[in-house]
Tab-separated table of C-alpha atoms and ligand atoms in Angstrom:
chain	number	residue	atom	x	y	z
A	4	UNK	CA	-12.731	-9.754	23.746
A	5	UNK	CA	-12.941	-5.821	23.739
A	6	UNK	CA	-14.302	-4.485	26.897
A	7	UNK	CA	-14.481	-0.928	25.388
A	8	UNK	CA	-15.765	-1.373	21.843
A	9	UNK	CA	-18.895	-3.203	21.032
A	10	UNK	CA	-19.739	-1.678	17.576
A	11	UNK	CA	-17.239	-0.192	15.096
A	12	UNK	CA	-17.487	1.391	11.683
A	13	UNK	CA	-14.983	1.202	9.051
A	14	UNK	CA	-14.940	3.746	6.389
A	15	UNK	CA	-13.396	2.598	3.206
A	16	UNK	CA	-12.753	-1.161	1.845
A	17	UNK	CA	-9.413	-1.001	0.610
A	18	UNK	CA	-6.453	-3.274	2.012
A	19	UNK	CA	-6.337	-1.286	5.400
A	20	UNK	CA	-9.964	-0.944	5.967
A	21	UNK	CA	-10.674	-4.778	5.116
A	22	UNK	CA	-7.821	-5.717	7.439
A	23	UNK	CA	-9.051	-3.735	10.331
A	24	UNK	CA	-12.750	-5.240	9.935
A	25	UNK	CA	-11.261	-8.833	10.055
A	26	UNK	CA	-8.929	-8.055	13.018
A	27	UNK	CA	-11.733	-6.294	14.951
A	28	UNK	CA	-14.176	-9.129	14.367
A	29	UNK	CA	-11.697	-11.377	16.026
A	30	UNK	CA	-11.751	-8.972	19.025
A	31	UNK	CA	-15.427	-9.625	19.300
A	32	UNK	CA	-16.314	-6.214	17.937
A	33	UNK	CA	-19.540	-5.904	15.721
A	34	UNK	CA	-18.272	-4.174	12.393
A	35	UNK	CA	-20.027	-2.254	9.721
A	36	UNK	CA	-17.917	-1.456	6.721
A	37	UNK	CA	-18.905	1.215	4.073
A	38	UNK	CA	-17.193	1.295	0.663
A	39	UNK	CA	-18.035	4.093	-1.845
A	40	UNK	CA	-17.452	2.011	-4.854
A	41	UNK	CA	-20.440	0.037	-5.405
A	42	UNK	CA	-18.316	-2.711	-7.420
A	43	UNK	CA	-15.503	-2.814	-4.716
A	44	UNK	CA	-12.944	-2.715	-7.405
A	45	UNK	CA	-9.354	-2.647	-7.386
A	46	UNK	CA	-7.244	-1.560	-10.564
A	47	UNK	CA	-5.519	-4.225	-12.506
A	48	UNK	CA	-1.836	-3.854	-11.651
A	49	UNK	CA	0.789	-5.912	-9.681
A	50	UNK	CA	1.559	-5.216	-6.215
A	51	UNK	CA	4.778	-6.165	-4.414
A	52	UNK	CA	4.209	-7.763	-0.926
A	53	UNK	CA	7.305	-7.442	1.132
A	54	UNK	CA	8.093	-9.926	4.028
A	55	UNK	CA	6.746	-7.699	6.640
A	56	UNK	CA	3.350	-7.618	4.838
A	57	UNK	CA	3.422	-11.452	4.425
A	58	UNK	CA	3.949	-11.686	8.113
A	59	UNK	CA	0.813	-9.279	8.462
A	60	UNK	CA	-1.185	-11.646	6.188
A	61	UNK	CA	-0.108	-14.526	8.313
A	62	UNK	CA	-1.720	-12.569	11.266
A	63	UNK	CA	-4.751	-11.817	9.414
A	64	UNK	CA	-5.269	-15.489	8.307
A	65	UNK	CA	-4.964	-15.080	4.392
A	66	UNK	CA	-1.208	-16.100	3.948
A	67	UNK	CA	-2.130	-19.548	2.528
A	68	UNK	CA	-4.340	-17.887	-0.229
A	69	UNK	CA	-1.651	-15.372	-0.823
A	70	UNK	CA	0.868	-18.306	-1.483
A	71	UNK	CA	-1.693	-20.002	-3.721
A	72	UNK	CA	-2.658	-17.193	-5.906
A	73	UNK	CA	0.280	-14.864	-5.818
A	74	UNK	CA	4.061	-15.681	-6.110
A	75	UNK	CA	6.549	-15.741	-3.252
A	76	UNK	CA	10.266	-15.517	-3.923
A	77	UNK	CA	13.603	-14.699	-2.174
A	78	UNK	CA	15.984	-11.715	-2.858
A	79	UNK	CA	15.819	-8.840	-5.432
A	80	UNK	CA	18.574	-8.720	-8.264
A	81	UNK	CA	19.841	-5.280	-8.927
A	82	UNK	CA	21.142	-4.533	-12.294
A	83	UNK	CA	22.661	-1.645	-14.598
A	84	UNK	CA	20.651	-0.657	-17.478
A	85	UNK	CA	22.744	-3.110	-19.488
A	86	UNK	CA	22.005	-5.890	-17.218
A	87	UNK	CA	25.277	-5.979	-15.262
A	88	UNK	CA	24.659	-7.431	-11.673
A	89	UNK	CA	25.136	-4.693	-9.109
A	90	UNK	CA	24.053	-6.701	-6.132
A	91	UNK	CA	21.362	-8.960	-4.700
A	92	UNK	CA	19.181	-7.147	-1.949
A	93	UNK	CA	18.603	-9.519	0.657
A	94	UNK	CA	14.804	-10.033	1.556
A	95	UNK	CA	14.681	-11.067	5.238
A	96	UNK	CA	12.140	-14.011	5.831
A	97	UNK	CA	10.037	-11.872	8.128
A	98	UNK	CA	7.035	-14.121	8.067
A	99	UNK	CA	8.834	-17.279	9.113
A	100	UNK	CA	11.384	-19.485	7.938
A	101	UNK	CA	8.785	-21.389	5.925
A	102	UNK	CA	7.883	-18.306	3.923
A	103	UNK	CA	9.923	-16.503	1.241
A	104	UNK	CA	10.885	-13.086	2.011
A	105	UNK	CA	9.028	-11.303	-0.692
A	106	UNK	CA	6.292	-11.722	-3.065
A	107	UNK	CA	3.863	-10.179	-5.652
A	108	UNK	CA	0.305	-10.627	-6.562
A	109	UNK	CA	-2.338	-8.820	-8.954
A	110	UNK	CA	-4.098	-6.288	-6.875
A	111	UNK	CA	-7.680	-7.564	-7.867
A	112	UNK	CA	-6.563	-10.976	-6.597
A	113	UNK	CA	-5.495	-9.653	-3.337
A	114	UNK	CA	-8.528	-7.538	-3.014
A	115	UNK	CA	-10.817	-10.507	-3.465
A	116	UNK	CA	-8.822	-12.626	-1.006
A	117	UNK	CA	-9.395	-9.866	1.572
A	118	UNK	CA	-12.894	-9.046	0.585
A	119	UNK	CA	-13.851	-12.773	1.064
A	120	UNK	CA	-12.163	-12.837	4.570
A	121	UNK	CA	-14.045	-9.657	5.519
A	122	UNK	CA	-17.415	-11.128	4.580
A	123	UNK	CA	-16.554	-14.463	6.196
A	124	UNK	CA	-15.558	-12.622	9.489
A	125	UNK	CA	-19.221	-11.456	9.724
A	126	UNK	CA	-18.527	-7.735	8.983
A	127	UNK	CA	-21.728	-6.111	7.609
A	128	UNK	CA	-20.439	-4.711	4.262
A	129	UNK	CA	-22.419	-1.801	2.508
A	130	UNK	CA	-21.157	-1.010	-1.060
A	131	UNK	CA	-21.907	2.247	-2.952
A	132	UNK	CA	-22.311	3.817	0.545
A	133	UNK	CA	-20.432	6.513	2.550
A	134	UNK	CA	-20.831	8.753	5.343
A	135	UNK	CA	-22.542	12.120	5.139
A	136	UNK	CA	-22.095	13.379	8.648
A	137	UNK	CA	-20.113	12.537	11.840
A	138	UNK	CA	-20.650	13.947	15.064
A	139	UNK	CA	-19.164	12.697	18.319
A	140	UNK	CA	-19.547	12.878	21.970
A	141	UNK	CA	-17.184	11.594	24.558
A	142	UNK	CA	-18.895	8.106	24.688
A	143	UNK	CA	-20.138	7.579	21.080
A	144	UNK	CA	-20.152	8.572	17.397
A	145	UNK	CA	-23.308	9.346	15.557
A	146	UNK	CA	-22.898	8.827	11.701
A	147	UNK	CA	-25.322	9.461	8.903
A	148	UNK	CA	-24.894	7.611	5.601
A	149	UNK	CA	-25.525	8.403	1.967
A	150	UNK	CA	-28.215	5.725	1.814
A	151	UNK	CA	-30.277	7.477	4.208
A	152	UNK	CA	-29.397	5.404	7.291
A	153	UNK	CA	-28.001	6.414	10.622
A	154	UNK	CA	-25.892	4.477	13.122
A	155	UNK	CA	-24.164	4.759	16.546
A	156	UNK	CA	-20.634	3.536	17.185
A	157	UNK	CA	-18.069	3.265	19.915
A	158	UNK	CA	-15.386	3.635	17.277
A	159	UNK	CA	-15.006	4.877	13.753
A	160	UNK	CA	-12.075	4.181	11.601
A	161	UNK	CA	-11.281	6.137	8.656
A	162	UNK	CA	-9.605	3.986	6.086
A	163	UNK	CA	-10.512	5.790	3.015
A	164	UNK	CA	-7.089	6.376	1.416
A	165	UNK	CA	-5.141	9.283	0.183
A	166	UNK	CA	-7.872	11.822	-0.446
A	167	UNK	CA	-9.693	10.625	2.734
A	168	UNK	CA	-13.136	12.441	3.219
A	169	UNK	CA	-12.864	11.374	6.946
A	170	UNK	CA	-9.607	13.062	7.335
A	171	UNK	CA	-11.005	16.357	5.698
A	172	UNK	CA	-14.112	16.097	8.025
A	173	UNK	CA	-12.034	15.467	11.027
A	174	UNK	CA	-8.955	17.668	10.493
A	175	UNK	CA	-9.974	20.364	7.933
A	176	UNK	CA	-6.426	21.847	8.296
A	177	UNK	CA	-4.535	18.586	7.754
A	178	UNK	CA	-1.844	18.575	4.903
A	179	UNK	CA	-3.000	17.608	1.603
A	180	UNK	CA	-1.307	15.038	-0.664
A	181	UNK	CA	1.956	16.289	-2.424
A	182	UNK	CA	2.948	15.565	-6.002
A	183	UNK	CA	6.390	13.993	-5.854
A	184	UNK	CA	7.843	14.761	-9.294
A	185	UNK	CA	7.749	11.172	-10.262
A	186	UNK	CA	4.991	8.708	-11.808
A	187	UNK	CA	5.064	4.848	-12.002
A	188	UNK	CA	3.973	2.802	-14.972
A	189	UNK	CA	3.117	-0.841	-14.609
A	190	UNK	CA	2.197	-3.577	-17.221
A	191	UNK	CA	1.606	-7.478	-17.019
A	192	UNK	CA	3.899	-9.733	-18.914
A	193	UNK	CA	4.356	-13.473	-19.079
A	194	UNK	CA	6.657	-14.805	-16.457
A	195	UNK	CA	8.588	-16.681	-18.915
A	196	UNK	CA	11.029	-18.745	-16.363
A	197	UNK	CA	12.003	-15.533	-14.351
A	198	UNK	CA	12.749	-16.735	-10.810
A	199	UNK	CA	12.700	-13.655	-8.700
A	200	UNK	CA	12.166	-9.873	-8.594
A	201	UNK	CA	14.869	-7.731	-10.380
A	202	UNK	CA	15.474	-3.896	-10.556
A	203	UNK	CA	17.529	-2.052	-13.058
A	204	UNK	CA	18.764	1.606	-12.823
A	205	UNK	CA	18.945	3.704	-15.888
A	206	UNK	CA	20.101	7.381	-16.006
A	207	UNK	CA	17.012	8.916	-14.327
A	208	UNK	CA	14.606	6.073	-14.800
A	209	UNK	CA	14.268	2.863	-12.909
A	210	UNK	CA	12.553	-0.372	-14.060
A	211	UNK	CA	11.824	-3.628	-12.235
A	212	UNK	CA	9.808	-6.777	-12.567
A	213	UNK	CA	8.271	-9.146	-10.012
A	214	UNK	CA	6.420	-12.346	-10.511
A	215	UNK	CA	2.700	-12.037	-9.429
A	216	UNK	CA	1.667	-15.756	-10.098
A	217	UNK	CA	3.005	-18.972	-11.492
A	218	UNK	CA	2.667	-17.670	-15.036
A	219	UNK	CA	2.803	-13.754	-14.976
A	220	UNK	CA	4.883	-11.055	-13.524
A	221	UNK	CA	4.493	-7.320	-13.593
A	222	UNK	CA	6.688	-4.625	-14.732
A	223	UNK	CA	7.158	-1.228	-13.304
A	224	UNK	CA	8.918	1.753	-14.510
A	225	UNK	CA	9.328	4.862	-12.422
A	226	UNK	CA	9.606	8.150	-14.601
A	227	UNK	CA	10.888	11.534	-13.562
A	228	UNK	CA	7.929	13.956	-14.537
A	229	UNK	CA	8.258	17.510	-13.036
A	230	UNK	CA	4.569	18.234	-13.415
A	231	UNK	CA	1.621	16.114	-12.766
A	232	UNK	CA	0.279	15.685	-16.310
A	233	UNK	CA	-2.088	12.867	-17.641
A	234	UNK	CA	-0.887	10.585	-20.337
A	235	UNK	CA	-3.808	9.962	-22.961
A	236	UNK	CA	-4.739	6.309	-23.447
A	237	UNK	CA	-3.362	6.173	-27.006
A	238	UNK	CA	0.048	7.330	-25.808
A	239	UNK	CA	0.500	4.877	-22.964
A	240	UNK	CA	2.040	2.089	-25.048
A	241	UNK	CA	4.564	4.329	-27.191
A	242	UNK	CA	5.698	6.258	-24.226
A	243	UNK	CA	6.168	3.297	-22.080
A	244	UNK	CA	8.190	1.469	-24.932
A	245	UNK	CA	10.339	4.658	-25.156
A	246	UNK	CA	11.117	4.736	-21.531
A	247	UNK	CA	12.293	1.088	-21.678
A	248	UNK	CA	14.685	1.698	-24.478
A	249	UNK	CA	17.661	2.215	-22.479
A	250	UNK	CA	17.277	-1.164	-20.735
A	251	UNK	CA	19.034	-3.430	-23.041
A	252	UNK	CA	19.141	-6.700	-21.190
A	253	UNK	CA	17.031	-9.745	-22.166
A	254	UNK	CA	14.352	-9.773	-19.419
A	255	UNK	CA	13.391	-6.293	-20.106
A	256	UNK	CA	13.787	-6.517	-23.879
A	257	UNK	CA	11.388	-9.478	-23.789
A	258	UNK	CA	8.723	-7.607	-21.769
A	259	UNK	CA	9.083	-4.613	-24.161
A	260	UNK	CA	8.593	-6.786	-27.251
A	261	UNK	CA	5.537	-8.542	-25.510
A	262	UNK	CA	3.921	-5.087	-24.952
A	263	UNK	CA	0.924	-4.525	-27.556
A	264	UNK	CA	-2.404	-2.782	-27.989
A	265	UNK	CA	-4.000	-5.377	-25.520
A	266	UNK	CA	-1.575	-5.086	-22.662
A	267	UNK	CA	-2.741	-3.875	-19.395
A	268	UNK	CA	-0.757	-0.593	-19.109
A	269	UNK	CA	-1.304	1.922	-16.341
A	270	UNK	CA	0.297	5.280	-15.221
A	271	UNK	CA	-0.049	6.748	-11.772
A	272	UNK	CA	1.292	10.029	-10.459
A	273	UNK	CA	3.123	9.502	-7.207
A	274	UNK	CA	1.731	11.573	-4.198
A	275	UNK	CA	2.865	11.465	-0.524
A	276	UNK	CA	1.426	12.464	2.596
A	277	UNK	CA	2.455	12.243	6.425
A	278	UNK	CA	-0.153	13.589	8.687
A	279	UNK	CA	1.274	14.742	11.751
A	280	UNK	CA	-0.079	13.457	15.092
A	281	UNK	CA	-2.579	13.217	16.399
A	282	UNK	CA	-4.202	10.586	14.011
A	283	UNK	CA	-7.534	10.485	15.920
A	284	UNK	CA	-10.095	12.995	17.204
A	285	UNK	CA	-12.490	11.581	20.013
A	286	UNK	CA	-13.455	8.220	18.949
A	287	UNK	CA	-12.644	8.568	15.272
A	288	UNK	CA	-9.209	7.371	14.037
A	289	UNK	CA	-7.431	7.219	10.546
A	290	UNK	CA	-5.372	4.508	9.330
A	291	UNK	CA	-3.409	3.506	6.084
A	292	UNK	CA	-3.096	6.028	3.132
A	293	UNK	CA	-5.458	8.439	4.899
A	294	UNK	CA	-2.483	9.322	7.328
A	295	UNK	CA	0.739	7.977	5.523
A	296	UNK	CA	0.514	7.652	1.835
A	297	UNK	CA	3.973	6.505	0.655
A	298	UNK	CA	5.629	6.498	-2.666
A	299	UNK	CA	6.246	2.832	-3.622
A	300	UNK	CA	10.115	2.913	-3.429
A	301	UNK	CA	10.113	0.495	-0.659
A	302	UNK	CA	6.965	-1.317	-1.695
A	303	UNK	CA	5.452	-1.112	1.863
A	304	UNK	CA	2.547	1.230	1.677
A	305	UNK	CA	-0.094	-1.496	1.702
A	306	UNK	CA	1.932	-3.409	4.372
A	307	UNK	CA	2.128	-0.584	6.771
A	308	UNK	CA	-1.629	0.053	6.350
A	309	UNK	CA	-2.480	-3.593	7.229
A	310	UNK	CA	-0.060	-3.500	10.179
A	311	UNK	CA	-2.194	-0.554	11.351
A	312	UNK	CA	-5.220	-2.492	11.424
A	313	UNK	CA	-3.512	-5.324	13.314
A	314	UNK	CA	-2.063	-3.045	15.858
A	315	UNK	CA	-5.299	-1.002	16.189
A	316	UNK	CA	-7.363	-4.206	16.939
A	317	UNK	CA	-4.743	-5.281	19.442
A	318	UNK	CA	-4.978	-2.045	21.510
A	319	UNK	CA	-8.555	-1.984	21.280
A	320	UNK	CA	-8.737	-5.624	22.566
A	321	UNK	CA	-6.540	-4.852	25.513
A	322	UNK	CA	-7.392	-1.277	26.656
A	323	UNK	CA	-9.937	-0.434	28.955
A	324	UNK	CA	-10.503	3.215	27.599
A	325	UNK	CA	-11.016	3.984	23.932
A	326	UNK	CA	-8.709	6.977	24.025
A	327	UNK	CA	-6.011	4.884	25.688
A	328	UNK	CA	-6.181	2.446	22.682
A	329	UNK	CA	-6.018	5.193	20.195
A	330	UNK	CA	-2.896	6.796	21.810
A	331	UNK	CA	-1.275	3.466	22.172
A	332	UNK	CA	-1.916	2.755	18.560
A	333	UNK	CA	-0.486	5.991	17.365
A	334	UNK	CA	2.697	5.653	19.674
A	335	UNK	CA	3.278	2.110	18.212
A	336	UNK	CA	2.748	3.207	14.564
A	337	UNK	CA	4.313	6.527	14.199
A	338	UNK	CA	7.876	6.127	13.913
A	339	UNK	CA	7.689	3.162	11.517
A	340	UNK	CA	5.272	4.810	9.194
A	341	UNK	CA	7.324	8.177	9.253
A	342	UNK	CA	10.354	6.209	8.263
A	343	UNK	CA	8.533	4.482	5.378
A	344	UNK	CA	7.234	7.753	4.077
A	345	UNK	CA	10.341	9.730	4.481
A	346	UNK	CA	12.827	7.207	3.351
A	347	UNK	CA	10.739	6.372	0.157
A	348	UNK	CA	10.498	10.163	-0.643
A	349	UNK	CA	14.361	10.335	-0.330
A	350	UNK	CA	14.742	7.319	-2.649
A	351	UNK	CA	12.613	9.018	-5.210
A	352	UNK	CA	14.641	12.325	-4.936
A	353	UNK	CA	18.067	10.362	-5.408
A	354	UNK	CA	16.470	8.726	-8.556
A	355	UNK	CA	15.188	11.727	-10.029
A	356	UNK	CA	18.442	13.791	-9.569
A	357	UNK	CA	20.572	10.699	-10.697
A	358	UNK	CA	21.958	11.218	-7.141
A	359	UNK	CA	24.377	9.190	-4.953
A	360	UNK	CA	23.745	5.368	-5.595
A	361	UNK	CA	25.430	4.300	-2.304
A	362	UNK	CA	23.077	6.459	-0.232
A	363	UNK	CA	20.196	4.861	-2.149
A	364	UNK	CA	21.513	1.408	-1.469
A	365	UNK	CA	22.062	2.249	2.349
A	366	UNK	CA	18.515	3.595	2.645
A	367	UNK	CA	16.958	0.559	0.998
A	368	UNK	CA	18.995	-1.729	3.124
A	369	UNK	CA	18.320	0.080	6.492
A	370	UNK	CA	14.564	0.548	5.643
A	371	UNK	CA	14.174	-3.149	4.877
A	372	UNK	CA	15.892	-4.249	8.076
A	373	UNK	CA	13.933	-1.879	10.197
A	374	UNK	CA	10.730	-3.127	8.627
A	375	UNK	CA	11.585	-6.596	9.359
A	376	UNK	CA	11.489	-5.900	13.100
A	377	UNK	CA	8.371	-6.893	14.952
A	378	UNK	CA	5.495	-4.343	14.932
B	413	LIG	C1	1.904	3.583	-8.276
B	413	LIG	C2	1.773	2.870	-6.822
B	413	LIG	C3	2.348	1.709	-6.683
B	413	LIG	C4	2.305	1.044	-5.408
B	413	LIG	N1	2.993	-0.182	-5.179
B	413	LIG	C5	2.986	-0.660	-4.035
B	413	LIG	C6	3.663	-2.029	-3.809
B	413	LIG	O1	4.233	-2.401	-4.737
B	413	LIG	N2	3.585	-2.395	-2.635
B	413	LIG	C7	2.967	-1.877	-1.439
B	413	LIG	O2	2.910	-2.392	-0.473
B	413	LIG	N3	2.271	-0.666	-1.684
B	413	LIG	C8	2.280	-0.056	-2.922
B	413	LIG	N4	1.502	0.892	-3.064
B	413	LIG	C9	0.875	1.750	-1.910
B	413	LIG	C10	-0.420	0.890	-1.672
B	413	LIG	O3	-1.214	0.877	-2.972
B	413	LIG	C11	-1.402	1.880	-0.679
B	413	LIG	O4	-0.466	2.128	0.441
B	413	LIG	C12	-2.590	0.995	-0.313
B	413	LIG	O5	-3.345	0.731	-1.363
B	413	LIG	C13	-3.325	1.831	0.648
B	413	LIG	O6	-4.569	1.097	1.226
B	413	LIG	P1	-5.649	1.821	1.916
B	413	LIG	O7	-6.825	0.630	2.230
B	413	LIG	O8	-5.008	2.604	3.057
B	413	LIG	O9	-6.157	2.943	0.922
B	413	LIG	P2	-6.846	2.722	-0.545
B	413	LIG	O10	-6.256	1.551	-1.180
B	413	LIG	O11	-6.971	4.114	-1.184
B	413	LIG	O12	-8.393	2.159	-0.241
B	413	LIG	C14	-9.281	3.359	0.244
B	413	LIG	C15	-10.581	2.598	0.049
B	413	LIG	O13	-11.750	3.659	0.698
B	413	LIG	C16	-12.637	3.721	-0.405
B	413	LIG	N5	-13.225	5.018	-0.291
B	413	LIG	C17	-12.566	6.358	-0.569
B	413	LIG	N6	-13.301	7.277	-0.032
B	413	LIG	C18	-14.356	6.933	0.480
B	413	LIG	C19	-15.482	7.302	1.130
B	413	LIG	N7	-15.598	8.678	1.407
B	413	LIG	N8	-16.452	6.417	1.843
B	413	LIG	C20	-16.353	5.059	1.847
B	413	LIG	N9	-15.273	4.556	1.095
B	413	LIG	C21	-14.399	5.501	0.503
B	413	LIG	C22	-12.056	3.473	-1.700
B	413	LIG	O14	-12.839	3.290	-2.775
B	413	LIG	C23	-11.099	2.444	-1.387
B	413	LIG	O15	-11.568	1.165	-1.640
B	413	LIG	C24	1.588	1.794	-4.245
B	413	LIG	C25	1.117	3.013	-4.516
B	413	LIG	C26	1.091	3.483	-5.802
B	413	LIG	C27	0.421	4.947	-6.047
């Protein structure tokens, strides 16, 4: 049980914030969580969950649900745009020999698994609510909320994502997210016998697919787009189809043929942010995308946010002083998170410039091995 933190506030109910609430409850901390979205929604796209994230889910206690409602597989097939095999990327079984090395799940399904676990942990969840003011002294943090209430906490965790209001309040001079020159398309399609994830490299476009359940998989396409422009809804389908044209092998052709007016298609610009240390001020600490928002080239963004939550709770449980816990948290997390953000950005550059495929492969392999190391 934590000797230093009796009551904590988590701002933001995404994957990182929910995981922090669950793990802090295990350390005996009373936790309030405020989430600005009154519907606690997650958008309808698939997400790849690598072995290290599966290991984190095992620690949190939701791996069984993930295995039941998502899809777990081993290895990723790499192809040319014509479907010739380049290699198979190994996916180390980081979560244990009994758990495949990688997986996929629909975001709303994963969000519900974690939301149920958050509520079951005894966390007091308030939806449609955010903070309006934070002031800290050396021994507590006073917070005012948008519903007119107030609270006093031993620790506040800002897990409010890429455009974090907590980061802006705490570190007004912090860097802001940077558009990387790429965007990602995603769509859902029938799994149709596909056994494991695959990726194919076109001239300047990459596509891939990953099972997300027993019956479905998701498609992703990385597009080189120098300026951050929006795609009108009516153009989503024709533009995605056009991007897929250079990929001529059966799995991708079948997905392209399946796409229609009812398909769940989304496009997201890719932004990146690595906040320099420190990641905390007084008794307020930031975790997840609020400090290290990565492009998805290593499919590790959600995983490192969830790991932040685990490490933070471990340090809060064992430390005798809050500042010592926050410093230890940062020391354990910095190098790993820096590596993910910077290596992912480099992979994106190589893809956008049709650069060195060997360097791309080397960075992928080295990063995945580094991520499989214990946290
Ligand atoms: C296109 C794309 C594809 C990706 N694919 C993958 C992938 O395959 N695998 C992977 O591991 N990662 C992937 N990622 C990264 C991953 O989605 C993020 O790293 C992860 O969702 C971050 O979780 P988070 O909880 O830190 O932040 P968020 O998911 O942004 O959650 C923040 C939460 O805080 C809430 N909030 C915001 N402001 C406030 C406020 N002021 N007060 C209260 N609440 C607030 C939000 O509503 C939200 O619920 C991808 C990212 C992108 C952009």
